[in-house]
XYZ file of N, CA and C in Angstrom:
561
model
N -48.480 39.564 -66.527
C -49.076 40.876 -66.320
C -48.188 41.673 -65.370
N -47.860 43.010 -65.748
C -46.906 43.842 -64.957
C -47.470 44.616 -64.309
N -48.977 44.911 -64.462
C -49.914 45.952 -63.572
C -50.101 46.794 -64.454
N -50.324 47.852 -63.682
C -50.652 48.726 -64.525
C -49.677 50.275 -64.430
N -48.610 50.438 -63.652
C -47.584 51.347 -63.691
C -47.087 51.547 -64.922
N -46.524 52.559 -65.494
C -45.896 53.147 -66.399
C -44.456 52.259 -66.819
N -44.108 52.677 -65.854
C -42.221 52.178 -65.904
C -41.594 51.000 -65.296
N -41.154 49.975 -65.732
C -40.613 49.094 -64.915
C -39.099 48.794 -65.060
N -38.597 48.445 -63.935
C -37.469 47.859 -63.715
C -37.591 46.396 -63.332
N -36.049 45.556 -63.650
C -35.528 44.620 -63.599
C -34.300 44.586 -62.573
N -34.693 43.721 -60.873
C -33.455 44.163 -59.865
C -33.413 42.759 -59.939
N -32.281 42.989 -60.118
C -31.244 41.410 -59.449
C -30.656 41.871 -58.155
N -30.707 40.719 -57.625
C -30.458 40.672 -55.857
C -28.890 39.929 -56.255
N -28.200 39.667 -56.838
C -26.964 38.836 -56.669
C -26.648 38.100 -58.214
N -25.844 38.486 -59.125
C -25.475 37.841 -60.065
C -23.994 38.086 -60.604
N -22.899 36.823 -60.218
C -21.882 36.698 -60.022
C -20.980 36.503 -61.169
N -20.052 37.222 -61.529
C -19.462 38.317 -60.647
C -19.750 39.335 -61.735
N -19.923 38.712 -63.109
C -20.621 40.247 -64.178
C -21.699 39.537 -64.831
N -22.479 40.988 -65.154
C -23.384 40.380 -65.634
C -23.705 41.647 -66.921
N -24.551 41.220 -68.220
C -24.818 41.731 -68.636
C -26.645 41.515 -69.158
N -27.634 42.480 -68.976
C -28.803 42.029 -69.417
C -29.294 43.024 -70.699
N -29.603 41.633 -71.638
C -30.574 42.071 -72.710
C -32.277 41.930 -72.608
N -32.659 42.598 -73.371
C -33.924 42.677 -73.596
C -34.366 42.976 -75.439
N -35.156 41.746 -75.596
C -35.398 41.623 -77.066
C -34.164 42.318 -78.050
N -32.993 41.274 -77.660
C -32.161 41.588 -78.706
C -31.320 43.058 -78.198
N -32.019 44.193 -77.692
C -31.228 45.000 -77.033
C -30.441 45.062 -75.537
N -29.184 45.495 -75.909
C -28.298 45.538 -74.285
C -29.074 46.499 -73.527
N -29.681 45.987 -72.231
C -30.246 47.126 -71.117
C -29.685 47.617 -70.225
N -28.361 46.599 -70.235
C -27.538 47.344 -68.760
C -26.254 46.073 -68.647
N -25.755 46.299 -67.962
C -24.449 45.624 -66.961
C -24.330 45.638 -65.848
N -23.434 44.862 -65.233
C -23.081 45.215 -63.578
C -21.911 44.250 -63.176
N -20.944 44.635 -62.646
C -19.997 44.387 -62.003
C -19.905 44.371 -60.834
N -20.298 42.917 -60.145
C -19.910 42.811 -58.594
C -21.241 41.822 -58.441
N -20.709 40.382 -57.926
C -21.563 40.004 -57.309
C -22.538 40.329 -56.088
N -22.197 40.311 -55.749
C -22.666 40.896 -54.094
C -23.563 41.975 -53.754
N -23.671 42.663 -54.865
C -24.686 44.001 -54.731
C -25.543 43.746 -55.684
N -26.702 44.302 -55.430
C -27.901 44.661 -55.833
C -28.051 45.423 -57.113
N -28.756 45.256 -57.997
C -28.670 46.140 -59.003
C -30.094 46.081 -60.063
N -30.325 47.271 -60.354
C -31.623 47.497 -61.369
C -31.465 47.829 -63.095
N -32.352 47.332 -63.712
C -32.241 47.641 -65.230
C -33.399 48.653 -65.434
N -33.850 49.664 -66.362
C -35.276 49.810 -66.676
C -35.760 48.957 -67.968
N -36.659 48.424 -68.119
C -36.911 47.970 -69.127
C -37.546 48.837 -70.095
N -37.078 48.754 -71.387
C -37.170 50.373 -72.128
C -38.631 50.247 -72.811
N -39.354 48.848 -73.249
C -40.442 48.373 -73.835
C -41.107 47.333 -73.945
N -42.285 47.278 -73.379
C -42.958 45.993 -73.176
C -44.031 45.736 -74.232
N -43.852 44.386 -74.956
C -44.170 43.926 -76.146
C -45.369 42.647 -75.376
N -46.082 42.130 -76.325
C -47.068 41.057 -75.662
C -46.219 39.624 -75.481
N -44.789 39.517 -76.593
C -43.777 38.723 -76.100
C -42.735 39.402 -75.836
N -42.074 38.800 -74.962
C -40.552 39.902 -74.447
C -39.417 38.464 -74.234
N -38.223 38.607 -74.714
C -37.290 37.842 -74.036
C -36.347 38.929 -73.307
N -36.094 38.172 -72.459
C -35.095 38.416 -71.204
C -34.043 37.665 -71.249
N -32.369 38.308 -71.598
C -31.349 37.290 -71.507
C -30.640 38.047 -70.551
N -30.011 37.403 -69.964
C -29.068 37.565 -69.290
C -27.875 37.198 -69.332
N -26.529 37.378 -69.191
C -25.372 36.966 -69.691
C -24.346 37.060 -67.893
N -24.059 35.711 -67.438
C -23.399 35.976 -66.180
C -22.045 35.174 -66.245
N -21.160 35.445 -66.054
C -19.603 35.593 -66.072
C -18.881 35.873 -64.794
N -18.316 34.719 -64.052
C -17.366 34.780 -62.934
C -16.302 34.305 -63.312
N -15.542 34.260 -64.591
C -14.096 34.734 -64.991
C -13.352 35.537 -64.059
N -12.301 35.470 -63.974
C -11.120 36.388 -63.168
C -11.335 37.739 -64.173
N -11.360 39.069 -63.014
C -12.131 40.264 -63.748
C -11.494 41.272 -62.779
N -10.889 41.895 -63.403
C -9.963 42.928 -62.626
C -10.657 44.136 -61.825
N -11.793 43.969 -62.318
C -13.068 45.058 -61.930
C -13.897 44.979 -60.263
N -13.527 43.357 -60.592
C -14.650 42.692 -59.549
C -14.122 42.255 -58.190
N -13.968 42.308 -56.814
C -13.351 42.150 -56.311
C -14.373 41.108 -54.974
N -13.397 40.342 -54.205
C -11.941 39.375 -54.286
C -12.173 38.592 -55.257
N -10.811 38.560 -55.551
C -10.350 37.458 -56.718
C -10.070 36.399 -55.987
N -9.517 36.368 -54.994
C -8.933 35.139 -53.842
C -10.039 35.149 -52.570
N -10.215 33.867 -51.960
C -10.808 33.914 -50.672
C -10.956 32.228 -50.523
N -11.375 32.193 -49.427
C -11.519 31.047 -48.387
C -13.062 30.571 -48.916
N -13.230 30.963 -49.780
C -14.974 30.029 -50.257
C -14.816 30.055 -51.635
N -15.855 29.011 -52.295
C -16.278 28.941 -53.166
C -16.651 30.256 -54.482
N -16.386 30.773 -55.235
C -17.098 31.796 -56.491
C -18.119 30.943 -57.568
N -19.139 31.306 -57.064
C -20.589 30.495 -57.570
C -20.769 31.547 -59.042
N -20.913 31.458 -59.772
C -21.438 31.899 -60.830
C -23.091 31.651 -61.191
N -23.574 32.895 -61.939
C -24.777 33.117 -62.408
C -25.703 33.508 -61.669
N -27.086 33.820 -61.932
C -28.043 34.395 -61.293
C -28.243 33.497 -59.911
N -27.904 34.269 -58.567
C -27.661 32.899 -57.348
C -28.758 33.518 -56.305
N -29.662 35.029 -56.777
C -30.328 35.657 -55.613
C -31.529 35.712 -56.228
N -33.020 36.299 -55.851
C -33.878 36.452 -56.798
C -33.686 37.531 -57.357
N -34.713 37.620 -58.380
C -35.116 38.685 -59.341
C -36.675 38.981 -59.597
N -36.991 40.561 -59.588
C -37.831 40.935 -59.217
C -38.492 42.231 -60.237
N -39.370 41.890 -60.917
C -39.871 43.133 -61.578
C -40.407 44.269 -60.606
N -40.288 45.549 -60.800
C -40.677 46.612 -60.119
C -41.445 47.703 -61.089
N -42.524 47.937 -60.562
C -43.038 48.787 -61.128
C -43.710 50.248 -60.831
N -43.052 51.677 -61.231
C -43.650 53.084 -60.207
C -43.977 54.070 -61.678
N -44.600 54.868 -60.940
C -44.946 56.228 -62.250
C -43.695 56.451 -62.518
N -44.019 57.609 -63.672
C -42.761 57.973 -64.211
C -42.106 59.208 -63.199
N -42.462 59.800 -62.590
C -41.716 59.667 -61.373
C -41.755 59.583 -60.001
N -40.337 59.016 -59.534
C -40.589 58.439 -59.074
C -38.731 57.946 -58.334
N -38.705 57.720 -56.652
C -37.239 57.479 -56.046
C -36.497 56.802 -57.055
N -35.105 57.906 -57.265
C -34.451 57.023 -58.679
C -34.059 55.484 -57.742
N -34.388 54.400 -59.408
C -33.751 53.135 -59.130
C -32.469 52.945 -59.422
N -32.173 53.528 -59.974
C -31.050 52.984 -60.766
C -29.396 53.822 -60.410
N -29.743 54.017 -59.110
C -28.439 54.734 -58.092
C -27.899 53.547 -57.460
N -26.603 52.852 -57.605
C -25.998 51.598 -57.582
C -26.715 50.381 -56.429
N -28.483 50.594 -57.041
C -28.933 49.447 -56.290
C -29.734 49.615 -54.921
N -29.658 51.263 -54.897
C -30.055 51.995 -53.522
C -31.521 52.110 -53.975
N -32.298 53.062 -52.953
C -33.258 52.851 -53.125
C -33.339 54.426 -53.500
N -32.637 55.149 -53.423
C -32.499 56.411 -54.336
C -32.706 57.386 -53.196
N -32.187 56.985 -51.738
C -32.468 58.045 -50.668
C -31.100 57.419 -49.620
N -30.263 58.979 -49.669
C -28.964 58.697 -48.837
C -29.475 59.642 -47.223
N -28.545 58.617 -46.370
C -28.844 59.635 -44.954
C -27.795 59.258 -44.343
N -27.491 60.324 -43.516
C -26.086 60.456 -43.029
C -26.033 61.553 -41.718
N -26.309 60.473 -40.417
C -26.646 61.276 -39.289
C -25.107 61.829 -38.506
N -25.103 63.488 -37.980
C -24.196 63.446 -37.326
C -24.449 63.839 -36.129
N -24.081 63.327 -34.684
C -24.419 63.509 -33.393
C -23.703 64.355 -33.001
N -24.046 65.487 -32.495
C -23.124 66.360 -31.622
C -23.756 66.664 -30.713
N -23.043 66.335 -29.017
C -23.931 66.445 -27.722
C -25.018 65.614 -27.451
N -26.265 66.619 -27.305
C -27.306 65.567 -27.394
C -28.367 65.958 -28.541
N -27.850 66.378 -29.772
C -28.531 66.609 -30.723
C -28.238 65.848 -31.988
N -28.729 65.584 -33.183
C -27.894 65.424 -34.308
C -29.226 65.401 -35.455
N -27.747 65.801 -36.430
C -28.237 66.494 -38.071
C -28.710 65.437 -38.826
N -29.731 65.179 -39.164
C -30.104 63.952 -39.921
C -30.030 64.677 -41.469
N -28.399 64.569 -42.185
C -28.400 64.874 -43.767
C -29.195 64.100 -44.376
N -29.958 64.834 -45.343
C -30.752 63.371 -46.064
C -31.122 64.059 -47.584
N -30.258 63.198 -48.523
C -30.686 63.685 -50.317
C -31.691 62.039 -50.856
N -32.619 62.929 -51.627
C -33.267 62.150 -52.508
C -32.871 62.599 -53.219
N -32.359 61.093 -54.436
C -32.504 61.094 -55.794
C -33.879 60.946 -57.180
N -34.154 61.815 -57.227
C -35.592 61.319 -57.920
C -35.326 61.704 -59.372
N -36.050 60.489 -60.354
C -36.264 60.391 -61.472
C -37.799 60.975 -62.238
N -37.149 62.116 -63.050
C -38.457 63.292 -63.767
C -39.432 63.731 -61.960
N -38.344 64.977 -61.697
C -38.965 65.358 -60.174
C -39.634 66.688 -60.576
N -39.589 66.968 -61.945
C -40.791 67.992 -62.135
C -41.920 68.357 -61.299
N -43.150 69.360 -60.769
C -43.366 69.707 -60.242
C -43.519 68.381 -58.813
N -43.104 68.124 -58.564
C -42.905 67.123 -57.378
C -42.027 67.518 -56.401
N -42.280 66.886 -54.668
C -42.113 67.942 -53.842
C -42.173 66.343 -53.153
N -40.887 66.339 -51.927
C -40.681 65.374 -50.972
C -40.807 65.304 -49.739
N -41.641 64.540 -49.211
C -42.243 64.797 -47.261
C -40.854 63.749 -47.034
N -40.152 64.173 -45.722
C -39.544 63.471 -44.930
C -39.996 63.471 -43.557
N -39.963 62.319 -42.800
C -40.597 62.409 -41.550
C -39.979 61.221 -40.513
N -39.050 61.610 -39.626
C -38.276 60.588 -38.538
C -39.390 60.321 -37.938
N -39.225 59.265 -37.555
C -40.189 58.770 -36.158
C -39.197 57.872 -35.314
N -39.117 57.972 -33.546
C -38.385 57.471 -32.781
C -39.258 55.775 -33.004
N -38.357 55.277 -31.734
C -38.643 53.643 -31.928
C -40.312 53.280 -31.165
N -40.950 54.450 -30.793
C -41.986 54.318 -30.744
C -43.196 54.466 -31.748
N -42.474 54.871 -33.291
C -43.122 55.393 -34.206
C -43.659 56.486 -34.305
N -43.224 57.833 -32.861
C -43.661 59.124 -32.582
C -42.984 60.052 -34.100
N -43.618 61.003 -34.664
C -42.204 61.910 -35.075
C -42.112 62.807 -34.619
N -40.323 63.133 -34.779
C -39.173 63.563 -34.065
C -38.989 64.966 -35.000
N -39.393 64.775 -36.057
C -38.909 65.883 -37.565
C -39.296 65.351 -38.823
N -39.649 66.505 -39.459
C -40.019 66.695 -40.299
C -40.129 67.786 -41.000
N -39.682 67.337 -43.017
C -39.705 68.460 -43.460
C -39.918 68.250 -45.048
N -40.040 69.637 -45.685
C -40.774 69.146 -47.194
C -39.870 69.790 -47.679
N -39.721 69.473 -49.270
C -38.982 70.091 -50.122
C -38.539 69.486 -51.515
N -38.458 70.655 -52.631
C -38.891 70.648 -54.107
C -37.595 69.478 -54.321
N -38.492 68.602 -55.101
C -37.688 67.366 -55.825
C -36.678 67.616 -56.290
N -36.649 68.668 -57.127
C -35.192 69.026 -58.031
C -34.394 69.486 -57.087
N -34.612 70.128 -56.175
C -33.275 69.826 -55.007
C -32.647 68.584 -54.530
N -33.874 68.132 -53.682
C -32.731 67.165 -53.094
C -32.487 66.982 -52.012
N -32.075 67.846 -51.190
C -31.235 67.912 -49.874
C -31.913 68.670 -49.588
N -31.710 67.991 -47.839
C -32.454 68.994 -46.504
C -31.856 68.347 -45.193
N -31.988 68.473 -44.266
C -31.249 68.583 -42.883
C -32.525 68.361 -42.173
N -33.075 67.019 -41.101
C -33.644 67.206 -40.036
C -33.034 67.581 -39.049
N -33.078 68.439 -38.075
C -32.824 68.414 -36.530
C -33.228 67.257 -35.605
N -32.892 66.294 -34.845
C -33.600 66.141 -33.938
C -32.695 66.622 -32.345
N -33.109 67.101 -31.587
C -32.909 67.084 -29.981
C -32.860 66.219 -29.236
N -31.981 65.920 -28.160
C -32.393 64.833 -27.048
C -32.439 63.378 -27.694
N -31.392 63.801 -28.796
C -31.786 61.866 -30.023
C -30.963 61.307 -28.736
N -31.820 59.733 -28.374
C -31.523 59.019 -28.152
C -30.624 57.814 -29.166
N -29.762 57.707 -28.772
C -28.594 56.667 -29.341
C -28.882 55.126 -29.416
N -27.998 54.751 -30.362
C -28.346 53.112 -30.244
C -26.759 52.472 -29.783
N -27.117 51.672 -28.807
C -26.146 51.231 -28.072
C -25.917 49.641 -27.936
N -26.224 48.952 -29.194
C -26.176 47.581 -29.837
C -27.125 46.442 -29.079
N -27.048 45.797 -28.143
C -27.978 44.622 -27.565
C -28.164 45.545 -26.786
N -27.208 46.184 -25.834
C -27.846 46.563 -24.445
C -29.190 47.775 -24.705
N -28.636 48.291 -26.001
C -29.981 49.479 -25.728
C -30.527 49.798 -27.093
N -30.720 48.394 -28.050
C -31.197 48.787 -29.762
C -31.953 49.751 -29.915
N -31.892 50.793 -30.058
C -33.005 52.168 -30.099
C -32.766 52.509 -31.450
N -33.814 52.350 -32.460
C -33.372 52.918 -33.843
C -34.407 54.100 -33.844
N -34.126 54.918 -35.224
C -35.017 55.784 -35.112
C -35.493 55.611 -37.094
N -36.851 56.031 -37.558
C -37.042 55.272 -39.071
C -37.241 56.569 -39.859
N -36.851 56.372 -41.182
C -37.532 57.733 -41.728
C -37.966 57.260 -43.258
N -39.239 57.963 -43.619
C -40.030 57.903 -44.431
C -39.764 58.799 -45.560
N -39.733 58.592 -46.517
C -40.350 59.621 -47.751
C -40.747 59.282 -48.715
N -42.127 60.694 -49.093
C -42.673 60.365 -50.071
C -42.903 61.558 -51.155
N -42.698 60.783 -51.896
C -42.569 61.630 -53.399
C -44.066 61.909 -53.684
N -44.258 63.717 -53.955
C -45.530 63.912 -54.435
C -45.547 64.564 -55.494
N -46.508 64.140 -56.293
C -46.345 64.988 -57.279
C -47.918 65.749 -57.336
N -47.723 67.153 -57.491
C -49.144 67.689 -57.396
C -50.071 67.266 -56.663
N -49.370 66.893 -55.422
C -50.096 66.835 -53.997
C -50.684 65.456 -54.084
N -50.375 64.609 -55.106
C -50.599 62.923 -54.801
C -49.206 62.317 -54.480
N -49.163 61.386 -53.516
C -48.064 60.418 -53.802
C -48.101 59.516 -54.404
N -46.386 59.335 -55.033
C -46.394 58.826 -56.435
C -45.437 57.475 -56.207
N -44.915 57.520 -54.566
C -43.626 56.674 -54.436
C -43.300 57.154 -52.915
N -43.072 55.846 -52.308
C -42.267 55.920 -51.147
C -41.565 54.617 -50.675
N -40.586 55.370 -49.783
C -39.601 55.102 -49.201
C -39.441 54.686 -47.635
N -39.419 53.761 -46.947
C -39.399 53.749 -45.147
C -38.368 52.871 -44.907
């Protein structure tokens, strides 16, 4: 039983070093690179379904190191995990991400928290973002139409993270709404 969501995906956590997955006889996807993460959608769910998978750690000009100081394990070596969200919903299928990039820049004692969502069918749907410091306070916050994308928090007075001596992170949330329900999130 897959629940009751619309759409599902297929993430492999680690399958070395290519891989290719079918589903009932059809190719659903590929991936090149052990080491990363990666999602399929599954296009149709039948009351029987096979699932093949095809994994290959051959020397592969694609895949990198070819040489190293350990072992190259072949085949499915991480778990695997069905996922299931409405139809829309944070894209999966952005190389393994969770379909939300951020990219803080500090200047002084302020900094720009860049931040794009990728979302899949963002039709009338609309995205809350919301920092909260390491106390779980928030710092910023802001909304904006799915089919964009991009927006900029401010925060002031951001406190820094300064590794053991001073781990201070700061977290950020989003959630995908569609017609004022949420449909999917992100923390």
């Amino acid at each position: 039983d897959l629940g009751e969501k619309p759409v599902h995906y297929i993430q492999f956590d680690g399958v070395n070093s290519s891989a290719e997955v079918w589903w009932n006889g059809e190719k659903i996807g590929s991936h090149d690179g052990g080491y990363s993460a990666f999602r399929v959608r599954i296009p149709e769910i039948s009351d029987e379904n096979i699932l093949t998978v095809y994994a290959d750690n051959s020397p592969n000009d694609t895949v990198y190191p070819q040489v190293a100081d350990f072992t190259f394990y072949g085949g499915i070596y991480r778990d695997v995990t069905v996922i299931g969200v409405d139809e829309s919903h944070f894209d999966l299928e952005f190389y393994g991400s969770s379909g939300i990039m951020i990219t803080p820049k500090v200047s002084g004692s302020s900094a720009a928290v860049n931040i794009t969502a990728r979302v899949t069918n963002p039709q009338d749907c609309s995205v809350r973002f919301v920092v909260t410091d390491a106390d779980k306070k928030p710092v910023g916050e802001k909304n904006i139409d799915a089919s964009d994308g991009k927006t900029v928090i401010e925060i002031e007075n951001v406190h820094l993270w300064n590794g053991t001596q001073d781990p201070y992170l700061y977290s950020l949330t989003a959630e995908l709404l569609k017609d004022g329900e949420k449909t999917d999130e992100i923390s």
